[in-house]
Structures are given as C-alpha cells and as structure tokens.
Amino acid sequence: MTAMAITTIAMWAATAPPTKKPIPDEELVTPGTIGFLITLAVVIAGIVLANLAARKVRRLRARDGAVESNVLPVRVDPRQSREEAEAILEQKQRNQQDES
C-alpha cells in the first residue's frame, strides 16, 4: 500500500464516531410571544411608513405638476385606436401651447 492510503486509513480509524447532540429546549431557541409581537410591530411600522412615503410623493408630484407632464394617451373609448388617442393628446397639447 502506498503511504497516502495508509495515512487515509489511519485517519479514518482514529476519528471518533459521531455522537448524537441533545436537542435544545424549545423555550431556549424559539422567539416566543415577545419575538412574535416585536416582529409584528416592525411589519406594521414598515407598512405605515411605506404608505406615508407614498402619500408624500403623491402630494409633491401633484404640487409640482409632474403628473400633467407625464401624461400617457388615455383612450376615452375602449374601441378607440392608439393613433386616435395620440392625436387627441397632441391636439390638447397644441391648445395648451396656444393659450400660453
């Protein structure tokens, strides 16, 4: 046998058999009621903050008129073609420029 094989067999024989680790007590490893309540509070706070931020952004855009500058052609009639909607939008833009 080669020296490598002998070393491998010797290391394999010298290792201790795996022992079963005791299962830890559930009271020590689970978050419990307090952990659940803290997690719930963090989730609720995140939802509230997201809603407040969205409302603030909406107000800022409305105040700055950004909503009007990014208008997409809206079809008044569902049977209306995209070209007709774009033509109506262009006409509205021309009217606004003429008024200015």
XYZ file of C-alpha atoms in Angstrom:
100
model
C 0.000 0.000 0.000
C 1.083 3.497 -0.591
C 1.840 5.969 2.135
C -1.208 8.046 1.168
C -3.576 5.093 1.537
C -2.066 4.118 4.893
C -2.413 7.696 6.152
C -6.031 7.867 4.998
C -6.913 4.584 6.702
C -5.141 5.656 9.891
C -7.028 8.968 9.971
C -10.334 7.230 9.293
C -9.720 4.732 12.101
C -8.640 7.465 14.532
C -11.769 9.598 14.153
C -14.395 9.176 16.817
C -17.839 8.013 15.780
C -20.358 10.831 15.577
C -22.356 11.345 18.732
C -25.939 12.480 18.878
C -26.242 16.024 20.070
C -29.022 16.639 22.542
C -31.980 18.547 21.174
C -32.086 22.003 22.775
C -35.097 23.031 24.788
C -37.748 24.771 22.658
C -38.111 27.540 25.215
C -34.462 28.479 24.686
C -34.402 28.543 20.872
C -37.829 29.847 19.815
C -38.632 33.554 19.854
C -41.888 33.039 21.705
C -44.654 35.547 22.153
C -42.364 38.521 22.696
C -40.474 37.799 19.472
C -43.731 37.463 17.556
C -45.053 40.763 18.904
C -41.820 42.599 18.078
C -41.828 41.174 14.543
C -45.479 42.152 14.119
C -44.730 45.695 15.310
C -41.839 46.023 12.837
C -44.037 44.826 9.945
C -46.866 47.205 10.860
C -44.413 50.105 11.208
C -42.967 49.282 7.768
C -46.399 49.266 6.152
C -47.356 52.565 7.799
C -44.076 54.201 6.754
C -44.460 52.969 3.161
C -47.983 54.408 2.971
C -46.866 57.741 4.423
C -43.962 57.949 1.968
C -46.216 57.135 -0.996
C -48.708 59.789 0.106
C -45.937 62.375 0.453
C -44.559 61.585 -3.022
C -48.061 61.844 -4.489
C -48.558 65.264 -2.894
C -45.187 66.515 -4.125
C -45.872 65.362 -7.669
C -49.299 66.966 -7.666
C -47.890 70.221 -6.285
C -45.125 70.342 -8.903
C -47.410 69.413 -11.774
C -45.339 66.352 -12.580
C -48.475 64.307 -13.116
C -49.510 66.511 -16.034
C -46.078 66.467 -17.669
C -46.014 62.668 -17.875
C -49.447 62.141 -19.366
C -49.923 58.960 -21.331
C -52.508 58.840 -24.094
C -55.710 57.630 -22.499
C -58.367 56.017 -24.590
C -61.735 57.562 -23.894
C -63.494 54.832 -25.780
C -62.129 51.274 -25.476
C -62.731 50.824 -29.191
C -60.575 53.860 -29.938
C -57.239 53.156 -31.598
C -53.915 54.226 -30.147
C -53.358 56.635 -33.027
C -56.649 58.387 -32.311
C -55.748 58.715 -28.620
C -52.337 60.157 -29.520
C -53.954 62.600 -31.961
C -56.341 63.791 -29.240
C -53.413 64.226 -26.839
C -51.435 66.211 -29.426
C -54.456 68.439 -30.032
C -54.761 69.117 -26.289
C -51.060 69.965 -26.105
C -51.383 72.376 -29.053
C -54.342 74.051 -27.366
C -52.326 74.480 -24.162
C -49.412 75.987 -26.106
C -51.743 78.377 -27.929
C -53.223 79.532 -24.618
C -49.768 80.216 -23.165
